[in-house]
mmCIF file of C-alpha atoms and ligand atoms in Angstrom:
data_model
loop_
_atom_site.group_PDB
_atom_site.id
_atom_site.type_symbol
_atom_site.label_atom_id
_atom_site.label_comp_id
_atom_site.label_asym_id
_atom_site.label_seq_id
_atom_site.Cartn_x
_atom_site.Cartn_y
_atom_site.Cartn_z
ATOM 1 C CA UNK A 1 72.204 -16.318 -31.785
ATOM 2 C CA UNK A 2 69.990 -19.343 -31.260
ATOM 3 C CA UNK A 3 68.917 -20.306 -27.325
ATOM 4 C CA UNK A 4 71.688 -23.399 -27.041
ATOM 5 C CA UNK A 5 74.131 -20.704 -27.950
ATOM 6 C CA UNK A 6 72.676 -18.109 -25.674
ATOM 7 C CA UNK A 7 72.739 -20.514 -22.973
ATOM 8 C CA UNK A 8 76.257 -21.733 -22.699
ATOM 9 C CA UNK A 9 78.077 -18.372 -24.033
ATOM 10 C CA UNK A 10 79.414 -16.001 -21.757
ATOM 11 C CA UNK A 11 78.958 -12.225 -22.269
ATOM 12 C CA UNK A 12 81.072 -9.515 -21.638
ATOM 13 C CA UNK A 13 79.730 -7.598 -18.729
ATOM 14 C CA UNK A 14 78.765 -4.245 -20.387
ATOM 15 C CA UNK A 15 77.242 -6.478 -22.768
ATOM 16 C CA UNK A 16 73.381 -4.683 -23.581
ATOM 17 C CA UNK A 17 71.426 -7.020 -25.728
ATOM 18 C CA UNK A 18 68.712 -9.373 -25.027
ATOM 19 C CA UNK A 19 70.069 -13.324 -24.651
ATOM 20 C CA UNK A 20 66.844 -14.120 -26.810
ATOM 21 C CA UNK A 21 66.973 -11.393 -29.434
ATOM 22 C CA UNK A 22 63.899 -9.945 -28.096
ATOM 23 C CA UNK A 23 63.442 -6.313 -28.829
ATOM 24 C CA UNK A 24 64.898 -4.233 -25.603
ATOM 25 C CA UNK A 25 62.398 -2.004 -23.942
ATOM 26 C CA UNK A 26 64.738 -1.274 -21.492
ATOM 27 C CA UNK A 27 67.929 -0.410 -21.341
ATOM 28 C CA UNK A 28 70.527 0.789 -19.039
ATOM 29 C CA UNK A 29 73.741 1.941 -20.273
ATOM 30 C CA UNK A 30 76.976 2.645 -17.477
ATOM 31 C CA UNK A 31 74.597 3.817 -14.477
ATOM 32 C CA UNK A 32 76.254 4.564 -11.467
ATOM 33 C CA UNK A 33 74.690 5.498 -7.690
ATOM 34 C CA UNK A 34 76.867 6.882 -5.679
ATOM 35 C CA UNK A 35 75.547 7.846 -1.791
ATOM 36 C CA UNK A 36 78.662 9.640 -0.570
ATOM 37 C CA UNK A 37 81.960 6.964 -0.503
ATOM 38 C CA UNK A 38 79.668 4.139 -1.021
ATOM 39 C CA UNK A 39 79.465 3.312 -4.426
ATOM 40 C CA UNK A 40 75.613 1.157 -4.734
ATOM 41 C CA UNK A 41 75.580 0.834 -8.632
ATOM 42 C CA UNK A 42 78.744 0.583 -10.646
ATOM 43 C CA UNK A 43 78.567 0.959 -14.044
ATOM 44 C CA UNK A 44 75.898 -1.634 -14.913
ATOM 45 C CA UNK A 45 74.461 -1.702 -18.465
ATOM 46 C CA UNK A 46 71.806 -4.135 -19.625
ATOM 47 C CA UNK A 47 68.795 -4.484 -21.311
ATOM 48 C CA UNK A 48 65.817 -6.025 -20.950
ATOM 49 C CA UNK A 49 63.146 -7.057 -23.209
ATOM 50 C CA UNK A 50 60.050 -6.324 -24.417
ATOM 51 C CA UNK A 51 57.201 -8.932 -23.065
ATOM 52 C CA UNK A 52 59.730 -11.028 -21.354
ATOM 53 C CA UNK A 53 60.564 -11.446 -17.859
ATOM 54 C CA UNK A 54 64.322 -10.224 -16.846
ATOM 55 C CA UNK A 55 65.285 -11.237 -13.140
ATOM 56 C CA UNK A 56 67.876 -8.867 -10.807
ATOM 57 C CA UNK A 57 69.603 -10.938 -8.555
ATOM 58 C CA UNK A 58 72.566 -10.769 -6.070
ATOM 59 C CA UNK A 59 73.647 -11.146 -2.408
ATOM 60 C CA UNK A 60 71.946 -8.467 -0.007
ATOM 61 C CA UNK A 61 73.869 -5.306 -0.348
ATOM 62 C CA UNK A 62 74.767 -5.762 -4.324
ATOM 63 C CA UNK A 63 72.817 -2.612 -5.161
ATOM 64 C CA UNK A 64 69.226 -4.239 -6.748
ATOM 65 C CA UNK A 65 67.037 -1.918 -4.869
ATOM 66 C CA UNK A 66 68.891 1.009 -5.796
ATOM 67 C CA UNK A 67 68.755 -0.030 -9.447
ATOM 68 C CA UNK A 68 64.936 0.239 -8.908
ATOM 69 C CA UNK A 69 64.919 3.443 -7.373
ATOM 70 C CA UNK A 70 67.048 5.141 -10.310
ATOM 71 C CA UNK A 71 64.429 3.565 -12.777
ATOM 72 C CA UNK A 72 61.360 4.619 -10.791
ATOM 73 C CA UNK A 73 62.719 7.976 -9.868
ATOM 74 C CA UNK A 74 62.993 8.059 -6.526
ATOM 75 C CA UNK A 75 67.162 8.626 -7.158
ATOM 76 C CA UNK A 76 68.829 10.925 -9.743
ATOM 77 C CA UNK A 77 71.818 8.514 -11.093
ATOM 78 C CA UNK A 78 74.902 9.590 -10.408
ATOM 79 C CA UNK A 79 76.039 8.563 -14.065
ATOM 80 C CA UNK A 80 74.117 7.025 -17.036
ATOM 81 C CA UNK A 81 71.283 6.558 -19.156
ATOM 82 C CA UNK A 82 68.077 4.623 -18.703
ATOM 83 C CA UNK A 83 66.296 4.545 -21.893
ATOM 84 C CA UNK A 84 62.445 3.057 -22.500
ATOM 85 C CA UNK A 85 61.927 2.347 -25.740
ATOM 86 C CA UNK A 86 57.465 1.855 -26.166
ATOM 87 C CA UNK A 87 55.392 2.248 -28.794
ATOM 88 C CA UNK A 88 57.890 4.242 -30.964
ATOM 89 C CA UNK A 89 58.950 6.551 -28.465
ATOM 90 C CA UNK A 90 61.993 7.020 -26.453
ATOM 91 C CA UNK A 91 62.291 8.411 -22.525
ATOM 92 C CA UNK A 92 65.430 9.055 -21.439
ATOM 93 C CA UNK A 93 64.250 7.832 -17.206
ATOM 94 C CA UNK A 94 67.244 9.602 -15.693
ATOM 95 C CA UNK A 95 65.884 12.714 -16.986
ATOM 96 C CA UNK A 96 61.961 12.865 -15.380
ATOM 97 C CA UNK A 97 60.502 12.619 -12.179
ATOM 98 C CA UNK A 98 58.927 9.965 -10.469
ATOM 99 C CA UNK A 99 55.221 10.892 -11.461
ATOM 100 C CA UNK A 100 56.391 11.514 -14.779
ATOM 101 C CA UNK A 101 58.230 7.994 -15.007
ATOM 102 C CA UNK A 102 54.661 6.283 -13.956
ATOM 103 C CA UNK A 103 52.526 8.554 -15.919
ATOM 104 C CA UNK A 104 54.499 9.308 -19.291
ATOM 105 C CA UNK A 105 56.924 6.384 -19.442
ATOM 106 C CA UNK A 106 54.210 3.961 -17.829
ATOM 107 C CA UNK A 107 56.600 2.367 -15.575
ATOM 108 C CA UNK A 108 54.894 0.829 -12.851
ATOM 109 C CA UNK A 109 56.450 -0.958 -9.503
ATOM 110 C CA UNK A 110 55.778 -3.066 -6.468
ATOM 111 C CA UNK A 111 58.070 -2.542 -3.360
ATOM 112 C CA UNK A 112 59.513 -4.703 -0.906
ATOM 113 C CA UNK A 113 57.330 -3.899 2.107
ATOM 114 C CA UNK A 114 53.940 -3.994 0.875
ATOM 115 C CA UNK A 115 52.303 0.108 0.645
ATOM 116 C CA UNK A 116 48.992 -0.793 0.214
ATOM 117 C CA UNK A 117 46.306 2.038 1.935
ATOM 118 C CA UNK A 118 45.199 -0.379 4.215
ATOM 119 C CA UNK A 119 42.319 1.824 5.526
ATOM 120 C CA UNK A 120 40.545 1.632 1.664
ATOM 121 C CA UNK A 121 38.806 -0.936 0.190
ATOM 122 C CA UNK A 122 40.389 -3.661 -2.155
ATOM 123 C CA UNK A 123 38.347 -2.059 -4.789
ATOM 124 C CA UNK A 124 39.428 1.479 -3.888
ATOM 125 C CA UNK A 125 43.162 0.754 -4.236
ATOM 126 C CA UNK A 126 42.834 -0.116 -7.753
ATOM 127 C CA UNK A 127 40.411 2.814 -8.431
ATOM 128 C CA UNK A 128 42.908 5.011 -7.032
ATOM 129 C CA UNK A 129 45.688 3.419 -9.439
ATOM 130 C CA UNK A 130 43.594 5.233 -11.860
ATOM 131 C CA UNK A 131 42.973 8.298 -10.786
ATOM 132 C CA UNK A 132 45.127 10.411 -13.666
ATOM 133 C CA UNK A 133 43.460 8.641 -16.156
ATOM 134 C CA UNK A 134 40.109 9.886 -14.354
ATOM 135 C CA UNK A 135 41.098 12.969 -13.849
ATOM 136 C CA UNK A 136 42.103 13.584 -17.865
ATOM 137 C CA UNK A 137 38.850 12.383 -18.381
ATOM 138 C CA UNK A 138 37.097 14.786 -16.401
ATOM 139 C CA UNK A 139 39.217 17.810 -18.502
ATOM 140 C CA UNK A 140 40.118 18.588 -14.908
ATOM 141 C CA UNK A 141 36.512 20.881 -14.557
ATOM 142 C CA UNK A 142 33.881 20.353 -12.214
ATOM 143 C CA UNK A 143 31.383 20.284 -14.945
ATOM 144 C CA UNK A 144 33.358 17.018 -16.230
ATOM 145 C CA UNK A 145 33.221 15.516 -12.604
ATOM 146 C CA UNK A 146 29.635 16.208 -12.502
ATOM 147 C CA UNK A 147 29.516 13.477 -15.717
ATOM 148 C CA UNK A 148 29.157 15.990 -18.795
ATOM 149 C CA UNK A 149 32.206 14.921 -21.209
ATOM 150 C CA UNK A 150 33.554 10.995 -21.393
ATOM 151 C CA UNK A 151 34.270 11.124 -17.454
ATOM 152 C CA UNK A 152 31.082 8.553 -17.146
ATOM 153 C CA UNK A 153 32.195 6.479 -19.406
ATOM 154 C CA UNK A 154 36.198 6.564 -18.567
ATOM 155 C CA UNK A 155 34.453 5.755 -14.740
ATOM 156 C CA UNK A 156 32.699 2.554 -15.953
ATOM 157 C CA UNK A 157 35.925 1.694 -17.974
ATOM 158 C CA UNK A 158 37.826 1.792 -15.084
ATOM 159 C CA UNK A 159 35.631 -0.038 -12.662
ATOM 160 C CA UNK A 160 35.708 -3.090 -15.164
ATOM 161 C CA UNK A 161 39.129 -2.696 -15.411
ATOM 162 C CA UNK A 162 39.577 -3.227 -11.776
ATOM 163 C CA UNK A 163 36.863 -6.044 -11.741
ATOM 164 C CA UNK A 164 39.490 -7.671 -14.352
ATOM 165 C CA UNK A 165 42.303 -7.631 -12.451
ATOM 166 C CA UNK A 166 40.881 -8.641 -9.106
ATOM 167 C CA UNK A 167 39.391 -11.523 -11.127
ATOM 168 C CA UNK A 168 43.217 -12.201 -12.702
ATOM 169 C CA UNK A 169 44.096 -12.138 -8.956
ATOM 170 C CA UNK A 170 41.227 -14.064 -7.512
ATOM 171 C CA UNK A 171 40.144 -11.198 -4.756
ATOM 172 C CA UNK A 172 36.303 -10.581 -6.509
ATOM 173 C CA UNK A 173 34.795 -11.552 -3.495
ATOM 174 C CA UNK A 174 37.013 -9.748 -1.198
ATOM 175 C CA UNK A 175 36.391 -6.227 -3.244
ATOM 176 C CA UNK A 176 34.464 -4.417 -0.777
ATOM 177 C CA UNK A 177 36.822 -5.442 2.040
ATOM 178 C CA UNK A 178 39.768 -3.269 3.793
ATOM 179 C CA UNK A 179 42.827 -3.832 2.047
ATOM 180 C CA UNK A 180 44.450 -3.858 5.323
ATOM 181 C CA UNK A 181 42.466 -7.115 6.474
ATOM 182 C CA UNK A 182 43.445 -9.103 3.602
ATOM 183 C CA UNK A 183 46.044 -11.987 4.597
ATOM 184 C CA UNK A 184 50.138 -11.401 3.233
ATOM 185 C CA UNK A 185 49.951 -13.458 0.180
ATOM 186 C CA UNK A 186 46.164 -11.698 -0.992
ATOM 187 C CA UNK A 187 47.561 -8.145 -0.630
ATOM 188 C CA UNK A 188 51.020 -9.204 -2.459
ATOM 189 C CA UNK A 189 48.484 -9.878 -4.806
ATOM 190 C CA UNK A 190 46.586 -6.916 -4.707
ATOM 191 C CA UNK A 191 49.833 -4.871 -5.171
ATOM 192 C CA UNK A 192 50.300 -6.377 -8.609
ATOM 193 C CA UNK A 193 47.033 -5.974 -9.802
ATOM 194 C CA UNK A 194 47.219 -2.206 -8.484
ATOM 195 C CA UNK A 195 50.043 -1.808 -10.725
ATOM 196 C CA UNK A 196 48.556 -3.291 -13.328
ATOM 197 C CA UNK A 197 45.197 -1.004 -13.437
ATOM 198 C CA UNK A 198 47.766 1.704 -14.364
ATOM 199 C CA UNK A 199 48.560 -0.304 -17.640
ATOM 200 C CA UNK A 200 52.523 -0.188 -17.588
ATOM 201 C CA UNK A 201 54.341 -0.997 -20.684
ATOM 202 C CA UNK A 202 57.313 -2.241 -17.813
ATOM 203 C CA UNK A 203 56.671 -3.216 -14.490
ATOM 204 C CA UNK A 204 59.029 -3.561 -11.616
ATOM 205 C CA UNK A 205 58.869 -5.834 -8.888
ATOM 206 C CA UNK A 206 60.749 -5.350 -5.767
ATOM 207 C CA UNK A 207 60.641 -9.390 -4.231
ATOM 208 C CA UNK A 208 56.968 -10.254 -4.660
ATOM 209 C CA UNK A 209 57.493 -14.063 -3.586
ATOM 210 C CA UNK A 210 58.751 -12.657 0.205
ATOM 211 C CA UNK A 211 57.031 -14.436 2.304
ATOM 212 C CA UNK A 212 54.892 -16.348 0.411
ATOM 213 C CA UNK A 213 54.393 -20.082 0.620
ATOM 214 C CA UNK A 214 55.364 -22.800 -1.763
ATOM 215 C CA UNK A 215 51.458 -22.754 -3.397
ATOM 216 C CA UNK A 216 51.553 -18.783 -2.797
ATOM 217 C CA UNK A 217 55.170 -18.719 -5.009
ATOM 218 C CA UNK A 218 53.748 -20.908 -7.450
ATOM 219 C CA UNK A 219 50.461 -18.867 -8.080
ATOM 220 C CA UNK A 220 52.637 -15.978 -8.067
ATOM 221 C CA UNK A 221 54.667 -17.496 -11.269
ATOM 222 C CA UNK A 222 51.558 -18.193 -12.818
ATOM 223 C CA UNK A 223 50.490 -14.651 -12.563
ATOM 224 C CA UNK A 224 53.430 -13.336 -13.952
ATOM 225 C CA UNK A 225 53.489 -15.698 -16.821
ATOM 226 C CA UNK A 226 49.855 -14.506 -17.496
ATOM 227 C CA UNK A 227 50.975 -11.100 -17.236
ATOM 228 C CA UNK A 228 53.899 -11.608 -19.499
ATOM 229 C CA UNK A 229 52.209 -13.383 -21.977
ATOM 230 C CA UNK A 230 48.521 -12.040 -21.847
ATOM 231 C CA UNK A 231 49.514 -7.964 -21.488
ATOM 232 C CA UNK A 232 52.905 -8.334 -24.073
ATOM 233 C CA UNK A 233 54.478 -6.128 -21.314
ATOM 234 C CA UNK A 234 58.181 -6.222 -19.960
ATOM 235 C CA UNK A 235 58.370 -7.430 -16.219
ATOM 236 C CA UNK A 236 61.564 -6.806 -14.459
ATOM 237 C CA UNK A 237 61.892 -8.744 -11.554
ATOM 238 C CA UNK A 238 64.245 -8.295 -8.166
ATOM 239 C CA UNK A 239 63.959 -12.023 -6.290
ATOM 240 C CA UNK A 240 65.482 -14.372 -3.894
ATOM 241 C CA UNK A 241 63.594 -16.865 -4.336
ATOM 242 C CA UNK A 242 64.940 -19.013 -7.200
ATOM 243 C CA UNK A 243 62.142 -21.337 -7.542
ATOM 244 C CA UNK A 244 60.677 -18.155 -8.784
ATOM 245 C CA UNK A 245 63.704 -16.492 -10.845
ATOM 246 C CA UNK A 246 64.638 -20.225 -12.419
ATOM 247 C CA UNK A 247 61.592 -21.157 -13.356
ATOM 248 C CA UNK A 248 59.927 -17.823 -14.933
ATOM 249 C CA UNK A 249 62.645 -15.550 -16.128
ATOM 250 C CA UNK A 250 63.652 -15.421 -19.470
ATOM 251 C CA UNK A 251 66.832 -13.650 -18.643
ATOM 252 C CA UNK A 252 69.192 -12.964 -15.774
ATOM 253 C CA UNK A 253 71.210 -10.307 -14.188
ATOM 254 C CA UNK A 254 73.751 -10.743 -11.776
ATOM 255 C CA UNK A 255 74.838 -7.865 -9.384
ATOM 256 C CA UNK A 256 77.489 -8.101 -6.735
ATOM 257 C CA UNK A 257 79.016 -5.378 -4.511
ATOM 258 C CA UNK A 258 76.941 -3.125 -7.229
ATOM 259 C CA UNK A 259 78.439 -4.225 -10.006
ATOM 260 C CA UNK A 260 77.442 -6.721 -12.828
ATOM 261 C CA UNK A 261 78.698 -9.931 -12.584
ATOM 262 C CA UNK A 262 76.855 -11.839 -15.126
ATOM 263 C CA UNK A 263 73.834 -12.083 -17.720
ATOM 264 C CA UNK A 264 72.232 -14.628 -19.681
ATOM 265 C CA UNK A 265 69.354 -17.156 -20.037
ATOM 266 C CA UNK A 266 68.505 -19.404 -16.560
ATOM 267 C CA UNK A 267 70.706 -21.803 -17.746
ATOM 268 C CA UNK A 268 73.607 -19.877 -18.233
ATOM 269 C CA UNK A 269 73.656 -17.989 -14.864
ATOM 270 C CA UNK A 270 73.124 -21.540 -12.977
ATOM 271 C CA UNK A 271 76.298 -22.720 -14.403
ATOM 272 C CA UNK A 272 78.511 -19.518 -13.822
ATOM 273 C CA UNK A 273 81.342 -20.099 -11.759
ATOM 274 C CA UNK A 274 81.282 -15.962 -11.138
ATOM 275 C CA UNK A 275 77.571 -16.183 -9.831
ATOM 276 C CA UNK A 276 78.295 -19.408 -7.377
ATOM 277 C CA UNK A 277 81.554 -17.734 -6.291
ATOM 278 C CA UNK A 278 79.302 -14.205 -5.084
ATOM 279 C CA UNK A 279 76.969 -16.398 -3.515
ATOM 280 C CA UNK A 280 79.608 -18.602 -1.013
ATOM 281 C CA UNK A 281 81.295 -15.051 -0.816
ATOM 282 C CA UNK A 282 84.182 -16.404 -2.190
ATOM 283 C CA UNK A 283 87.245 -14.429 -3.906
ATOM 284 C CA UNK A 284 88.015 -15.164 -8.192
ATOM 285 C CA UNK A 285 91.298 -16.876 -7.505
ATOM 286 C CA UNK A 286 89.373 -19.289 -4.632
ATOM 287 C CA UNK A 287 89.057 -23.042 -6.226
ATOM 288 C CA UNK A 288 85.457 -24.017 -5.299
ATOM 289 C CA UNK A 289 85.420 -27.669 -4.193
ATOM 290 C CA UNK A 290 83.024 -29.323 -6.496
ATOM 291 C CA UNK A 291 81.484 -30.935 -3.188
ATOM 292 C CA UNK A 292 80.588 -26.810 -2.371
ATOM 293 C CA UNK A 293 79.264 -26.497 -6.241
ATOM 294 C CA UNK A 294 77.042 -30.016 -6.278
ATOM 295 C CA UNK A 295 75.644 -28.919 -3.062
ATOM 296 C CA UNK A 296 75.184 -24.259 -4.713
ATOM 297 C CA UNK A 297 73.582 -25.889 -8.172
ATOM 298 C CA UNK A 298 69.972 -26.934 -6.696
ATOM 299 C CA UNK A 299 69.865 -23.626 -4.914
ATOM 300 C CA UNK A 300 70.380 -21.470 -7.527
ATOM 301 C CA UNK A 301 68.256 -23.786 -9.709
ATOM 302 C CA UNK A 302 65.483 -23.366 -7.371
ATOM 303 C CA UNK A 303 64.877 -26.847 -6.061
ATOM 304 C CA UNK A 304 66.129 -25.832 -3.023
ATOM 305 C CA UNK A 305 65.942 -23.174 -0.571
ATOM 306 C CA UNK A 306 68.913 -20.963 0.188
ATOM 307 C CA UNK A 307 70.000 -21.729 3.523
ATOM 308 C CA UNK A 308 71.790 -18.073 3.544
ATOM 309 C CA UNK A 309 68.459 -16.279 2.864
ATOM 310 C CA UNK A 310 67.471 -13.359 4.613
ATOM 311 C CA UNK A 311 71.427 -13.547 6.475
ATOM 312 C CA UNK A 312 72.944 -10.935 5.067
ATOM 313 C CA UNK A 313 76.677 -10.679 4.470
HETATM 314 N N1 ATP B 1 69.738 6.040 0.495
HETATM 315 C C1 ATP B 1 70.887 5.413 0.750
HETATM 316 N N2 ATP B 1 71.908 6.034 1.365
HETATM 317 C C2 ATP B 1 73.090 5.401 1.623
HETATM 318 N N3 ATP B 1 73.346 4.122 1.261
HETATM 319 C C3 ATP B 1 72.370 3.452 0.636
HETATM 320 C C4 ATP B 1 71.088 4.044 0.330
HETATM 321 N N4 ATP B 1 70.327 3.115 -0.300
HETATM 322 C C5 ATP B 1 71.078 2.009 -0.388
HETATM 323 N N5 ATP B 1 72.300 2.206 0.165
HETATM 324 C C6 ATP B 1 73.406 1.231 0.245
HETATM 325 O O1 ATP B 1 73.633 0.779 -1.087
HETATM 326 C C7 ATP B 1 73.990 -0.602 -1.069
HETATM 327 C C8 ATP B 1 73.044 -1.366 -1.960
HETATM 328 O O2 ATP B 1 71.773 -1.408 -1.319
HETATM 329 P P1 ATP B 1 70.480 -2.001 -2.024
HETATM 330 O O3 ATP B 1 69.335 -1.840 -1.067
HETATM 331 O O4 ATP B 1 70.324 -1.418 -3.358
HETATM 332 O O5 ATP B 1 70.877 -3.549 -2.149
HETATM 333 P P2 ATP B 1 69.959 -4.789 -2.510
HETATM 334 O O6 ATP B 1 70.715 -5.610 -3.496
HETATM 335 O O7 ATP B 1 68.606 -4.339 -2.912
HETATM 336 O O8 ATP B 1 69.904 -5.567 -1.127
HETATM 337 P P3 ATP B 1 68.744 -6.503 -0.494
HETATM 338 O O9 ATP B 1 68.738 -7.767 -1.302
HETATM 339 O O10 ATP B 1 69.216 -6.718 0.885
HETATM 340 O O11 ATP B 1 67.445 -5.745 -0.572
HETATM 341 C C9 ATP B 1 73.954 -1.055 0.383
HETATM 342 O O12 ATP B 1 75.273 -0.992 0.889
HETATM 343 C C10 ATP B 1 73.066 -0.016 1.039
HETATM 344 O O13 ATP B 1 73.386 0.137 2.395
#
């Protein structure tokens, strides 16, 4: 399918291939989170792919978080499979643990509320991102932590790896400092690079752009696009902000009431009458007055900001 098609067709919404044709490194096929009566995730299958940038959005409520926390581990799916598909190798994420999912799958993740160790230096967060990779290097023996084996060298290696990424994040100079002192947008930063020192193949980020500033939003895309494009790497991307989700994903999922409502390029998802329905809270048979639509399209394109943001429903 070329992009012009991709852009203007609609998909069926159990649909699980990538708008572009990109490879998928992820995909999720019919998961389901159930807490109790309340159904979070229903039946969503997707997939996103490899060194592209794949956006979660939808209304507070429509089940995006949760989403997160079945691919990170933190929640056992009710129902489904979550398969990463890197370097030739399959993991089925439904099936490991959380430190398995980071260490083995190399899925790493941002959250919403920033969980920095504020109390360690900038410098020590992102040595601490690598701490398994330290600790094979050491063969787990005191003799290897005393430096006899490659745990010198893997030290070194990850020291200039850190000094890379605070560089990619422009925090050099702040290295020595308490992570805890740096200002919002900085340790937003910092979080990202701290992912990044433990080299995902995917990474998931729960609304970086929260509270960030126009400039702040806009370095933010940057970084990403670097990321993207720089580290080859899948980025899968929960956000509000759609200055950031219009003008850096390559693809877009739409999630209402925990189920899928829509998927496609930018383009597409702008224009679908399902998306700007969930977004006025609107039912399908309600006509939308095209005054109502005029006034949705630069919101949802990202020239404007959401009046509704942060509300609720
Ligand atoms: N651990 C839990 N136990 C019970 N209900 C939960 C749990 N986690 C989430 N939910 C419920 O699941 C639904 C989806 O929540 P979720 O946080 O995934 O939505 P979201 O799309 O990320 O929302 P927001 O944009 O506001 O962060 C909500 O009704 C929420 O109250």
């Amino acid at each position: 399918m070329s992009l012009a098609e991709a852009e203007t067709q609609s998909r069926d919404v159990h649909d699980k291939t990538v708008p572009s044709g990109a490879r998928p490194l992820l995909t999720v096929d019919h998961l389901t989170m159930r807490f109790g009566g309340l159904v979070a995730v229903n039946d969503v299958s997707f997939a996103a792919g490899d060194a592209e940038i794949t956006a979660i959005i939808g209304p507070n409520g429509a089940g995006k978080t949760t989403l997160f926390n079945c691919l990170t581990g933190f929640y056992k799916p009710t129902v489904g499979r979550l398969t990463l598909d890197s370097s030739g190798r399959q993991h089925f994420l439904e099936r490991m643990d959380d430190f398995r999912i980071s260490q083995k799958a190399h899925v790493g993740r941002t959250f919403q509320n920033i969980r920095l160790f504020p109390a360690m230096s900038v410098l020590e967060n992102l040595m601490v991102a690598q701490h398994n990779a330290l600790m094979r290097a050491s063969g787990y023996s005191v003799l290897g932590l005393l430096g006899i084996g490659g745990y010198r060298k893997a030290e070194r290696e990850a020291v200039d790896w850190a000094r890379y990424w605070l560089e990619q994040v422009d925090l050099v100079d702040r290295a020595d400092d308490n992570a805890g002192d740096l200002p919002y947008g900085a340790q937003r930063r910092l979080e990202i690079a701290r992912a990044m020192c433990s080299r995902p193949v995917l990474l998931c980020l729960d609304e970086p752009a929260a509270g960030l500033n126009p400039r702040e939003s806009a370095e933010l895309n940057a970084l990403l696009l670097y990321i993207k494009e720089k580290h080859q790497i899948g980025l899968l991307l929960i956000e509000h902000d759609m200055s950031v989700v219009m003008e850096i994903s390559d693809h877009i999922v739409v999630l209402d009431y925990g189920r899928k409502i829509s998927d496609g390029t930018p383009a597409f998802v702008r224009g679908d009458p399902t998306v700007i329905r969930a977004y006025l809270g609107e039912e399908e048979d309600d006509e939308i007055p095209p005054e109502v639509v005029a006034d949705l399209a630069p919101v949802l394109a990202g020239t404007k900001p959401d009046p509704s943001d942060g509300e609720g429903r």
